[in-house]
Coordinates of C-alpha atoms and ligand atoms in Angstrom, one line a residue:
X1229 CA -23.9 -13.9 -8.0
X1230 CA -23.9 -12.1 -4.8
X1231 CA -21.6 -12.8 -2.2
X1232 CA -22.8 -12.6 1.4
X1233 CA -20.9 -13.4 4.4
X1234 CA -24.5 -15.3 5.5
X1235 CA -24.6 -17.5 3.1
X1236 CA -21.0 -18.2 3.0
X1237 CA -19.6 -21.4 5.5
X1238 CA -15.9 -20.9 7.2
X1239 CA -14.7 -24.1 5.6
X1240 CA -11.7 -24.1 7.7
X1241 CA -10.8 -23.6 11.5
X1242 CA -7.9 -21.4 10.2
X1243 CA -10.2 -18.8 9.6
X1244 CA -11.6 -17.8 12.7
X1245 CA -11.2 -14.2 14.1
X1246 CA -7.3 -13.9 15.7
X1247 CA -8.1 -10.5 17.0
X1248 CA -8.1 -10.2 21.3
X1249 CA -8.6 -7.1 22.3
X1250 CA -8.2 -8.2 25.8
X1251 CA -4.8 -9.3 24.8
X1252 CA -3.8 -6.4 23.2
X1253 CA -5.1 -3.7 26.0
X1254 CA -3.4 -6.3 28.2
X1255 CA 0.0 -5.4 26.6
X1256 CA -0.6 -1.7 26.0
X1257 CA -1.2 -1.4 29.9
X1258 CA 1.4 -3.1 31.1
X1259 CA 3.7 -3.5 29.4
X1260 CA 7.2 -1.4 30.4
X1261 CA 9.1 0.9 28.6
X1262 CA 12.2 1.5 30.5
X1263 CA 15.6 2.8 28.0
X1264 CA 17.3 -0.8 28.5
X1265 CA 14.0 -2.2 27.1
X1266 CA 13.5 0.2 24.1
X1267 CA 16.7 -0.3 23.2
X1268 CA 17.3 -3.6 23.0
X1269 CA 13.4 -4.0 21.1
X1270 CA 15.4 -1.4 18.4
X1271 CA 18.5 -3.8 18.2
X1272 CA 16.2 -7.0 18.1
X1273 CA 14.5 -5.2 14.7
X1274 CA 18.0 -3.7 13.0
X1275 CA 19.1 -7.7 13.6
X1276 CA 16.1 -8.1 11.2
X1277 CA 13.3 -10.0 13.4
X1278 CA 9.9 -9.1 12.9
X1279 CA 8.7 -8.1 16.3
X1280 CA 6.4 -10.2 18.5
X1281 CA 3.0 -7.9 20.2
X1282 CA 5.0 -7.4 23.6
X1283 CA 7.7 -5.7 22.1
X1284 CA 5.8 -3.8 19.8
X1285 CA 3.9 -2.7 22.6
X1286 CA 7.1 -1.6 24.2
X1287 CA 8.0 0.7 21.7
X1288 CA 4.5 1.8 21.7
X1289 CA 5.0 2.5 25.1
X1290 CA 8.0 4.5 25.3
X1291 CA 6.9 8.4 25.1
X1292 CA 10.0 9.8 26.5
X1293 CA 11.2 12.4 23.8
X1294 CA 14.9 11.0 23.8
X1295 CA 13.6 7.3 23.4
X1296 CA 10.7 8.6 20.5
X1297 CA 13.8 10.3 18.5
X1298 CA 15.7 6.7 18.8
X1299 CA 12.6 5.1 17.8
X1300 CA 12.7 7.6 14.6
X1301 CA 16.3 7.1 14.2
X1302 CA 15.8 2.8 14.3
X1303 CA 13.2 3.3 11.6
X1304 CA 15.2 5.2 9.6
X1305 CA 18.6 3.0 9.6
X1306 CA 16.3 0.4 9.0
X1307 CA 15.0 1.5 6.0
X1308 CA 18.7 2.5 4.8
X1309 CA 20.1 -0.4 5.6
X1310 CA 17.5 -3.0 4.2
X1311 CA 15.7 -0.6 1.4
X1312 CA 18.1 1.7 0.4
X1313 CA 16.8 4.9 -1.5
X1314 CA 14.3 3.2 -3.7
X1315 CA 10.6 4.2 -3.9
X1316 CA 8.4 2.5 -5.6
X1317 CA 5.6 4.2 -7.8
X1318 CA 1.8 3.4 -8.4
X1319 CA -1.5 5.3 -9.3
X1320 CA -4.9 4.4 -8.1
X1321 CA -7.6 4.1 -11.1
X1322 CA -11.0 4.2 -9.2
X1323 CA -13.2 2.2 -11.4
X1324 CA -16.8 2.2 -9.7
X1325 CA -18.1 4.2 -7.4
X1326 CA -21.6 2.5 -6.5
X1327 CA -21.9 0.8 -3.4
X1328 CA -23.9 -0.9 -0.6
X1329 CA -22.4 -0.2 2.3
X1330 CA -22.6 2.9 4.3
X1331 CA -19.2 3.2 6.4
X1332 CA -19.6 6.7 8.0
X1333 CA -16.3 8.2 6.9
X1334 CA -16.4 7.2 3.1
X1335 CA -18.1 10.1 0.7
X1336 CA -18.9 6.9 -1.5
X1337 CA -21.4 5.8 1.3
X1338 CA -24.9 4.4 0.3
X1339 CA -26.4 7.1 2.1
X1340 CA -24.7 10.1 0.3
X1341 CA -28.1 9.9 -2.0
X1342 CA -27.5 13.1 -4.2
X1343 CA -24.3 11.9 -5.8
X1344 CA -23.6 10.7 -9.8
X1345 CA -22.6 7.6 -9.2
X1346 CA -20.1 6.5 -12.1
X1347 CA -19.1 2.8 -13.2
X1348 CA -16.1 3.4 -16.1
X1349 CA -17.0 1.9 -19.2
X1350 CA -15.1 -0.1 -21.0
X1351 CA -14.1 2.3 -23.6
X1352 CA -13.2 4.6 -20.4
X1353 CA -11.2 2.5 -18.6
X1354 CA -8.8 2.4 -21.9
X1355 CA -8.9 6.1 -21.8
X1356 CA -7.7 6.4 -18.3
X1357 CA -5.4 3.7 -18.6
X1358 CA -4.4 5.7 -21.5
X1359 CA -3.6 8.7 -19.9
X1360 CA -1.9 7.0 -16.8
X1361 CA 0.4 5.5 -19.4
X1362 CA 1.0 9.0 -20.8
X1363 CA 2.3 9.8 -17.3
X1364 CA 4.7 7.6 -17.5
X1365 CA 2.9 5.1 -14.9
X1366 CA 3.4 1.0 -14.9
X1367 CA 1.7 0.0 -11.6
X1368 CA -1.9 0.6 -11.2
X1369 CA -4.5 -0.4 -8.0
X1370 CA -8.1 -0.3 -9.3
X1371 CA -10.8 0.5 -6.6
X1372 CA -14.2 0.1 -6.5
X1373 CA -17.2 0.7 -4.2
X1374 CA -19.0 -2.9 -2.9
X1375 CA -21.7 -3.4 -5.0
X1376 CA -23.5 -6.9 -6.4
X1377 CA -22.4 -5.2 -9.8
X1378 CA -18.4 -5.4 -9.1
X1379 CA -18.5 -8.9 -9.3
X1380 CA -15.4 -11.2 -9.0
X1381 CA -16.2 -11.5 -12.6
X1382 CA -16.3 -7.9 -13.6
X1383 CA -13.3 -7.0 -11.2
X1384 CA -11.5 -9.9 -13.5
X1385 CA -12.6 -8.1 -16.9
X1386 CA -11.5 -5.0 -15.7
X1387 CA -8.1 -6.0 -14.7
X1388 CA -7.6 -8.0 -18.2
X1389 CA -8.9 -4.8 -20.1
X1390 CA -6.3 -3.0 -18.4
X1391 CA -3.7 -5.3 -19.4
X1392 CA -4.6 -5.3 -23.2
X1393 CA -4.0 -1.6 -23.4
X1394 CA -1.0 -1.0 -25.3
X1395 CA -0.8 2.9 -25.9
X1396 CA 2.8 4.6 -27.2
X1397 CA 6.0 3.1 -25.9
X1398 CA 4.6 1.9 -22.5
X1399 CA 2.0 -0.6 -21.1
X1400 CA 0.5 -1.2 -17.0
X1401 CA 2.8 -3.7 -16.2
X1402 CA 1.4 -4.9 -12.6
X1403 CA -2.5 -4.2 -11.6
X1404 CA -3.5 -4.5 -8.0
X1405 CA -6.7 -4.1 -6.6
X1406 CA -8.6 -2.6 -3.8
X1407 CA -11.9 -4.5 -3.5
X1408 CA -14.8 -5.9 -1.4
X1409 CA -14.0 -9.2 0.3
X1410 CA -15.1 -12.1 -1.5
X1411 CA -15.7 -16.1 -1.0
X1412 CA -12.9 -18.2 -1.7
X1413 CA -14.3 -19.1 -5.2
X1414 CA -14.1 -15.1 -6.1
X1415 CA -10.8 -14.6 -5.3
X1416 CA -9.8 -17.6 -7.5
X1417 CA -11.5 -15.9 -10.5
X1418 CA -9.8 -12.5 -9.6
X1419 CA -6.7 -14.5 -9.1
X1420 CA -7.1 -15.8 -12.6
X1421 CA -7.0 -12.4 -14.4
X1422 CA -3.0 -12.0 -13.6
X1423 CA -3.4 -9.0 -10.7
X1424 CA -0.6 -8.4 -8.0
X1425 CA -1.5 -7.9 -4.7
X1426 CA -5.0 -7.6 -3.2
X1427 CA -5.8 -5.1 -0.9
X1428 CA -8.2 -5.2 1.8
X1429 CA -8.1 -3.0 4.9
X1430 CA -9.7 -3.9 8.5
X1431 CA -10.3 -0.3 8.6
X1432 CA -10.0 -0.6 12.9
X1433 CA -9.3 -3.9 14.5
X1434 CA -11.9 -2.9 17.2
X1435 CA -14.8 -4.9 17.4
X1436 CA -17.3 -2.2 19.2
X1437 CA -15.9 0.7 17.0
X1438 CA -16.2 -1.6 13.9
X1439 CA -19.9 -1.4 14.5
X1440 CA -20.4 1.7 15.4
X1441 CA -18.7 3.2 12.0
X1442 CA -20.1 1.1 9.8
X1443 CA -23.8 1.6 9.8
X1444 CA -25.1 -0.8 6.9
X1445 CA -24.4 -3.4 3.7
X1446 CA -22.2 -6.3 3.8
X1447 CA -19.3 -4.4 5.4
X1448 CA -20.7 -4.5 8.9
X1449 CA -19.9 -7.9 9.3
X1450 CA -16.7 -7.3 11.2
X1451 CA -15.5 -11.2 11.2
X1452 CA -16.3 -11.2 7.2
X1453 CA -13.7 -8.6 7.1
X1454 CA -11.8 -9.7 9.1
X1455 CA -11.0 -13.4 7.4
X1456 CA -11.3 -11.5 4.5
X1457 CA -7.2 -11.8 3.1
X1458 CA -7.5 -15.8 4.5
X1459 CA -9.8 -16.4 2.0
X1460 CA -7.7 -14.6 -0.6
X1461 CA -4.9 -17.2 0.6
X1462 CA -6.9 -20.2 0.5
X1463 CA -7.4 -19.1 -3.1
X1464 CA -4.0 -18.8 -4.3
X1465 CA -3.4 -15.0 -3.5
X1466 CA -0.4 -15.2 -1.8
X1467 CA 0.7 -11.4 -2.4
X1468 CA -1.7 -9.2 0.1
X1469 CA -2.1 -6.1 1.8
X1470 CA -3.7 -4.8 5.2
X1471 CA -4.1 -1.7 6.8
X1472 CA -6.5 0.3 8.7
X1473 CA -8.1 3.9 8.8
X1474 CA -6.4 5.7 11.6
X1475 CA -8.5 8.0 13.2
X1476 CA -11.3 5.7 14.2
X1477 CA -10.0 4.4 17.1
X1478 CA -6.9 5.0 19.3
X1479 CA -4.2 4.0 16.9
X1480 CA -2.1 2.3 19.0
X1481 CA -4.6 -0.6 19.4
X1482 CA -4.1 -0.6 15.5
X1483 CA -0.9 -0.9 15.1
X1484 CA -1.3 -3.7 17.5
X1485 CA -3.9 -4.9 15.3
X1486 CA -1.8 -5.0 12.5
X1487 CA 0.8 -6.6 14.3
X1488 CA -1.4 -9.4 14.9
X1489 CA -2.2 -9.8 11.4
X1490 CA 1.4 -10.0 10.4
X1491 CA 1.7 -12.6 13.0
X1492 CA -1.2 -14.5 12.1
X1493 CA -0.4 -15.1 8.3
X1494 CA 3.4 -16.1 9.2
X1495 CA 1.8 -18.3 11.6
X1496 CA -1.6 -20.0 8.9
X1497 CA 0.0 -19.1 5.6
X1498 CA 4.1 -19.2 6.6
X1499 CA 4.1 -15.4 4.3
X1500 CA 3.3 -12.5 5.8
X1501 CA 1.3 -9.4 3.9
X1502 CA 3.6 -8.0 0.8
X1503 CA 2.5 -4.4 2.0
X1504 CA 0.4 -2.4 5.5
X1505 CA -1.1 0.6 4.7
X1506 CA -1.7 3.5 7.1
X1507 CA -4.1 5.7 5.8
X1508 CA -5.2 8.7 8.0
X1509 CA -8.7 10.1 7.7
X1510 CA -9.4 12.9 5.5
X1511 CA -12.2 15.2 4.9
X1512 CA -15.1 13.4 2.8
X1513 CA -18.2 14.5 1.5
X1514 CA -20.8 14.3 5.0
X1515 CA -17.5 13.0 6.7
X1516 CA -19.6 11.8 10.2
X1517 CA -17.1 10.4 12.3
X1518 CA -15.8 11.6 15.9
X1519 CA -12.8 13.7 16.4
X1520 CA -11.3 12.2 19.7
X1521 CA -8.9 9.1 17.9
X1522 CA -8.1 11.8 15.0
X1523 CA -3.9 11.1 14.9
X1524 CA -2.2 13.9 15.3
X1525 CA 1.1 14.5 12.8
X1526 CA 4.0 13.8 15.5
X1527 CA 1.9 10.9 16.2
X1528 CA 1.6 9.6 12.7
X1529 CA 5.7 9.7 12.6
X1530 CA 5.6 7.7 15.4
X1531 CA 3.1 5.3 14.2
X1532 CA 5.2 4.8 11.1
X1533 CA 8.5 4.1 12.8
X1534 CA 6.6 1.5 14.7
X1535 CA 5.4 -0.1 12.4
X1536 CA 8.7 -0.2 10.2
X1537 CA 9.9 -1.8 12.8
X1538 CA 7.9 -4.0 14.1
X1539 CA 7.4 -5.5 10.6
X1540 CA 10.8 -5.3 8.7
X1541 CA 10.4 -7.0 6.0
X1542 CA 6.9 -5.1 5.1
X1543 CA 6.1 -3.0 1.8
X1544 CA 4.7 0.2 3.6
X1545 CA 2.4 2.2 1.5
X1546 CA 1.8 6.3 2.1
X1547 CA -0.7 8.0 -0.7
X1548 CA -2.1 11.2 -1.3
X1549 CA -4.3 12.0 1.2
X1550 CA -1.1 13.3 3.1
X1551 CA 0.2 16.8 2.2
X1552 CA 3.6 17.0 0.0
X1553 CA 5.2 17.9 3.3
X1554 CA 4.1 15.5 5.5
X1555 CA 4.9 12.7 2.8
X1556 CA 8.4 13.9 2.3
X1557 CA 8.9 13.7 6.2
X1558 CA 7.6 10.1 6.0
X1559 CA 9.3 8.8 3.6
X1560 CA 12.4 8.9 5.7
X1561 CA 10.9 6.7 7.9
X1562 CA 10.6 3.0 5.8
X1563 CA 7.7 3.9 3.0
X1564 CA 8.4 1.6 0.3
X1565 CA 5.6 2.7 -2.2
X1566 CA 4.1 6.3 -2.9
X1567 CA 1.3 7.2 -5.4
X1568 CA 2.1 10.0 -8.0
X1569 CA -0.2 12.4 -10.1
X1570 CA -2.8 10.8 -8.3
X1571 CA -6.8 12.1 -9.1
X1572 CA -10.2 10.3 -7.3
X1573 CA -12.1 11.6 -9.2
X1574 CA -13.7 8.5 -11.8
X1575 CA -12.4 9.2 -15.3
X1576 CA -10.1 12.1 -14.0
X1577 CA -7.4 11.7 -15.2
X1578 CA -8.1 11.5 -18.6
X1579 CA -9.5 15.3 -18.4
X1580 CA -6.4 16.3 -17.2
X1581 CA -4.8 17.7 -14.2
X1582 CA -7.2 19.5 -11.6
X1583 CA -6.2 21.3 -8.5
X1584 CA -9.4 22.0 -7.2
X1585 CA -11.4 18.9 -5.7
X1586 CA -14.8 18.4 -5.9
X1587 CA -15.5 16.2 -2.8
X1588 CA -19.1 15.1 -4.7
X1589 CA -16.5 13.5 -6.8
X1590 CA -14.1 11.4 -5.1
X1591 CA -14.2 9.3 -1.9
X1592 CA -12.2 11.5 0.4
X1593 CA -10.2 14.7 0.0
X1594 CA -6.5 14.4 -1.1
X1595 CA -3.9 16.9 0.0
X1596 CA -1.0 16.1 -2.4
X1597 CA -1.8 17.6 -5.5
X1598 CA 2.0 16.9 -7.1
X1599 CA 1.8 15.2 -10.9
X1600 CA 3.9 11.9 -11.3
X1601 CA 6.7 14.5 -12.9
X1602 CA 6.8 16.6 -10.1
X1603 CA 7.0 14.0 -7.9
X1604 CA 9.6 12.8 -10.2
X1605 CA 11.9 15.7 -9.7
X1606 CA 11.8 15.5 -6.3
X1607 CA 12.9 12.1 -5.3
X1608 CA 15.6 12.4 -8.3
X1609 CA 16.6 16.1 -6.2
X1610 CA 16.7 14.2 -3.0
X1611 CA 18.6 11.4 -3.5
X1612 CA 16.1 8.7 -3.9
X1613 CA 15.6 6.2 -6.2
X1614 CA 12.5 6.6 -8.7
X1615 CA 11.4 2.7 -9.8
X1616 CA 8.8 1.4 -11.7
X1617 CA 9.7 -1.7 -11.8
X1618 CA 7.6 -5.1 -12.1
X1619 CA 10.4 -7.9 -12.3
X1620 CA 9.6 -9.9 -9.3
X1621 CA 5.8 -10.2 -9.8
X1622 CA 6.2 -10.8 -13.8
X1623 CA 9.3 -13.9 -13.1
X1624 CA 6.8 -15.3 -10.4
X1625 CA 9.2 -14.2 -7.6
X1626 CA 6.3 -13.4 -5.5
X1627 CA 7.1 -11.7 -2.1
X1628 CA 9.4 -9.3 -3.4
X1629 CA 10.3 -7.2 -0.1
X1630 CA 10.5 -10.3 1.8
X1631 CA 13.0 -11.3 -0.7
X1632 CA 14.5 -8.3 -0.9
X1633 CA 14.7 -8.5 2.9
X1634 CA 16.3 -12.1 3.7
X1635 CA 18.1 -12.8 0.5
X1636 CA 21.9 -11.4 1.2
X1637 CA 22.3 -9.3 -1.7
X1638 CA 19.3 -9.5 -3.4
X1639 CA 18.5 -5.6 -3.9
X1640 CA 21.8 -5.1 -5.0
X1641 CA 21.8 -7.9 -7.5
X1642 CA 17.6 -6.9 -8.5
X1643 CA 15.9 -4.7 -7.2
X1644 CA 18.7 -1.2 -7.8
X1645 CA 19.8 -2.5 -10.9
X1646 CA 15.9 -2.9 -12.1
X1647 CA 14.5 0.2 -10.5
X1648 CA 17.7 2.3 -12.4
X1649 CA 16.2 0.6 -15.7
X1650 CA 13.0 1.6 -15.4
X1651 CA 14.6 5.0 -14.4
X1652 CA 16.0 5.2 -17.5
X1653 CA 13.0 3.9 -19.2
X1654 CA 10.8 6.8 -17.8
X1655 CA 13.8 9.1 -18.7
X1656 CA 13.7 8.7 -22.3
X1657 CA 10.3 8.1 -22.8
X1658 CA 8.7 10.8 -20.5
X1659 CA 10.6 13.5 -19.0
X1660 CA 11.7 16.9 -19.8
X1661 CA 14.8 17.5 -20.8
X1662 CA 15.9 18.7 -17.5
X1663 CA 14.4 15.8 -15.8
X1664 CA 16.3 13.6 -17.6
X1665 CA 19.8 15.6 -17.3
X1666 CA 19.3 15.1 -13.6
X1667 CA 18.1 11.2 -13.8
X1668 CA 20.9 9.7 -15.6
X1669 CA 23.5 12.0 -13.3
X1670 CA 21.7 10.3 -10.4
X1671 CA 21.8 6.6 -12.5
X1672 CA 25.6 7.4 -13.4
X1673 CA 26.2 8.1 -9.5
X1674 CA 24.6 4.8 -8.6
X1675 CA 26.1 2.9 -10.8
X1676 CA 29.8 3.5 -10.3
X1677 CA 28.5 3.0 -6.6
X1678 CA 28.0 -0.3 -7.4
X1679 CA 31.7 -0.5 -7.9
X1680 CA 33.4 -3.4 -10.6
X1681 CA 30.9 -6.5 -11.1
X1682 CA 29.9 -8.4 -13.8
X1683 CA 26.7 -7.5 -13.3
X1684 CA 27.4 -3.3 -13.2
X1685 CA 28.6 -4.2 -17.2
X1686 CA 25.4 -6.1 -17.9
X1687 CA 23.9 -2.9 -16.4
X1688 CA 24.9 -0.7 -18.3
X1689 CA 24.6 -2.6 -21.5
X1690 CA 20.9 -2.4 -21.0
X1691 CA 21.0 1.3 -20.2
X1692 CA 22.2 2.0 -23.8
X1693 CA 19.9 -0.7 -25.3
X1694 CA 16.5 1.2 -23.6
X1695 CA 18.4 4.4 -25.1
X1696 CA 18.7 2.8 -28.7
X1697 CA 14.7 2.0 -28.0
X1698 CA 14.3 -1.2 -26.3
X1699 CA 12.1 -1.5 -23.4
X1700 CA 10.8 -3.6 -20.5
X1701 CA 14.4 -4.6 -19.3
X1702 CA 15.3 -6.3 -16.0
X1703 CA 17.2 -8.8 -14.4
Ligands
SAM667 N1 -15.0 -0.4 -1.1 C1 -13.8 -1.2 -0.8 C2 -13.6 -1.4 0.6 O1 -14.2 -0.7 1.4 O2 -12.8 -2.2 1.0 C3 -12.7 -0.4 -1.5 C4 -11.9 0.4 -0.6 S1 -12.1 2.1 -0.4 C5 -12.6 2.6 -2.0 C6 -10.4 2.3 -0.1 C7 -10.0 2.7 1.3 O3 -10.1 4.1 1.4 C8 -10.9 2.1 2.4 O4 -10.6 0.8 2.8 C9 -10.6 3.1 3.5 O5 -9.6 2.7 4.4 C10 -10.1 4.4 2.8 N2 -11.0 5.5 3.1 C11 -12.3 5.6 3.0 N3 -12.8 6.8 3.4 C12 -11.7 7.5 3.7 C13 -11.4 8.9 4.1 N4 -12.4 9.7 4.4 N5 -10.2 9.3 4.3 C14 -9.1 8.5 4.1 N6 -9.3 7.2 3.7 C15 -10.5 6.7 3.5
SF4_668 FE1 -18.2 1.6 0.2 FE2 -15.6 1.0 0.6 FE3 -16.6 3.5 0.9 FE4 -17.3 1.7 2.6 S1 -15.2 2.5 2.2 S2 -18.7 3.2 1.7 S3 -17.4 -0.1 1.3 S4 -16.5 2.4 -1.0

């Protein structure tokens, strides 16, 4: 079955469009941003309340260099104070490059005629499941094109063949997915198959721009789209993501825009998204888009802050497509997730490691070209915590960082003790000896941080139980 947003009734007057971009200019123009102000918009979010559009559009607002910096420097207490050091790690498996749909900034476009287009087999899928496993990976999101052939049906198959693949000591232990929208009865069946959250992103929250960037196919349907995650709701999917493309339109309507999201679940659904994504623009094979709204780094730091702050309890997502530098810069600033040993190109990864991208061959250019163990190394050399782990989604604790956010003590009790486990787990099953000298002195270091507690004991017993070869532990 196709699904088309013509043939498809709103069932419900909760899903209507929630998007006024007369409200939101509204705020963006006149809104103040004197220091008093700023200032007390930065307390309001360290006192851990997700911020309402006026104040985010005073932080927007503020461009005084002195204020910007304590903007930076909210952000990044923030993130210390509710997050800690741990970073979560995924790879995206593209599944299917065909599609319908012609959105000018996507190489995968209908129109980019001359292109191979590739749907993974079933017997390929295993492979690059395979070799993602190799890596050391647990957490997957599969991505595919829109195209009547990615089915809810087929997106379901793919997700359970994903599952089933058992290959050495490890296993993908959470599959999310980056899809075309569906109808309420498609999200059920994707639902069904066991994935974690579903992406979807608005791409801009501009009506006019919408339109003008996306030239053809079911994706020009702005309000389809848009309602897009309600439906996912109404199904059962209560672990989402949004985010838009900056670069298409001035991003601080975006961030607005995503505000507005945020505020619109809490208000429908009573849960706001698990995760907002930020991606920039980057080059793409006949990459047709104007330059004007293109967001400059400083500005991209900025954006970030914002955003962390304005939605504290949010999973923030930063991939690939950003240089090594600019992602280490970032991550100081609230990310929550990163990708690592990331390739675009369909059945990449299991030819191996490529530093040369062919942009026939993938949807955009990425600039961070790191394997998952160089990545690895990093985080371990800077501090940060490396996890893997899956506990929350797999016990049915769904809406992990909002837990992690307004449950006193929940991270320490869960989330460090579970991301040092699967530490440990990557440690002896896929690091180099080095690697792993320098992983368990930074697990050693955080566990006498956690000081005496029952728990540190039951800790540690499962640290030498993964050593003597049992896996999958967690609390
Ligand atoms: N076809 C599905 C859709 O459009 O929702 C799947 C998403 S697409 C494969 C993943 C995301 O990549 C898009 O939502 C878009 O935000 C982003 N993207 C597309 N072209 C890009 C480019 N040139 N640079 C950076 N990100 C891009
Ligand atoms: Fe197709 Fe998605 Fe690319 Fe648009 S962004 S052309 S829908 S793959």
């Amino acid at each position: 079955m196709i699904y088309h947003p013509e043939t498809y009734r709103i069932p419900d007057k909760r899903m209507q469009p929630f998007i006024d971009a007369d409200e939101i200019w509204s705020y963006l123009r006149q809104v103040k941003a004197d220091k008093g102000r700023v200032r007390d918009v930065i307390a309001a979010s360290l006192d851990k309340k997700r911020l309402s559009l006026e104040e985010t559009a005073v932080l927007i607002n503020a461009t005084d260099p002195e204020l910007i910096e304590e903007i930076k420097e909210g952000a990044r207490t923030l993130k210390e104070k509710v997050y800690g050091e741990r970073i979560v790690l995924f790879a995206p498996l593209y599944v299917g490059d065909l599609c319908t749909n012609n959105c000018q900034y996507c190489g995968f476009r209908a129109s980019n005629k001359g292109v191979k287009r590739i749907t993974l087999s079933e017997p390929e899928l295993v492979a690059e499941t395979r070799a993602l496993i190799d890596q050391g990976h647990k957490r997957l999101i599969l991505v595919y094109g829109e195209h009547p052939k990615y089915s809810a049906e087929f997106i379901a198959d793919t997700v359970r063949i994903v599952y089933g693949v058992k290959h050495g000591k490890g296993e993908i232990r959470r599959v999310n997915i980056n899809a075309a929208p569906f109808d309420i009865p498609g999200f059920r069946t994707v639902k069904e198959s066991g994935i974690g959250t579903f992406q979807i992103f608005q791409e801009t929250y501009h009506e006019p721009t919408y339109r003008k960037v996306h030239l053809g196919g079911i994706k020009r349907n702005y309000e389809w789209r848009l309602t897009a995650l309600d439906r996912a709701q109404e199904a059962g999917i209560d672990d989402v993501g949004i985010g838009a493309l900056f670069g298409l339109y001035d991003w601080r309507f975006e961030v607005m825009g995503l505000v507005r999201h945020v505020n619109h679940f809490e208000a429908v659904y009573n849960v706001g998204p698990h995760t907002i994504s930020f991606p920039r623009i980057q080059n793409a094979l006949s990459l047709d888009i104007e330059k004007e709204h293109l967001v400059k780094d400083e500005e991209f730091v900025r954006l970030v802050s914002i955003l962390r702050l304005a939605v504290p309890y949010t999973g923030m997502i930063l991939t690939a497509r950003e240089p090594a530098d600019v992602r280490d810069q970032i991550l100081r600033f609230g990310v929550s997730q990163i990708d690592g040993g990331t390739n675009l190109e369909l059945g990449g990864y299991s030819k191996g490691k490529h530093d040369h991208q062919d942009l026939t061959k993938g949807q955009f250019q990425i600039n961070d070209n790191r394997s998952l163990s160089e990545i690895m190394d990093e985080l371990i050399g800077s501090g940060y915590i490396p996890s893997f782990c899956t506990a929350c989604y797999r016990l049915g604790r769904t809406g992990e960082h909002f837990m992690e956010f307004s449950v006193p003590g929940f991270i320490k009790r869960f989330c460090t003790p579970n991301a040092l486990l699967t530490l440990a787990e990557y440690l002896e099953d896929y690091a180099s000896d080095e690697t792993k000298k320098a992983g368990y002195r930074l697990i050693d270091e955080k566990v006498n941080e956690m000081g005496e507690d029952r728990r540190v004991d039951k800790l540690k017993e499962k640290i030498e139980q993964l050593k003597t070869g049992k896996r999958d532990l967690y609390f």
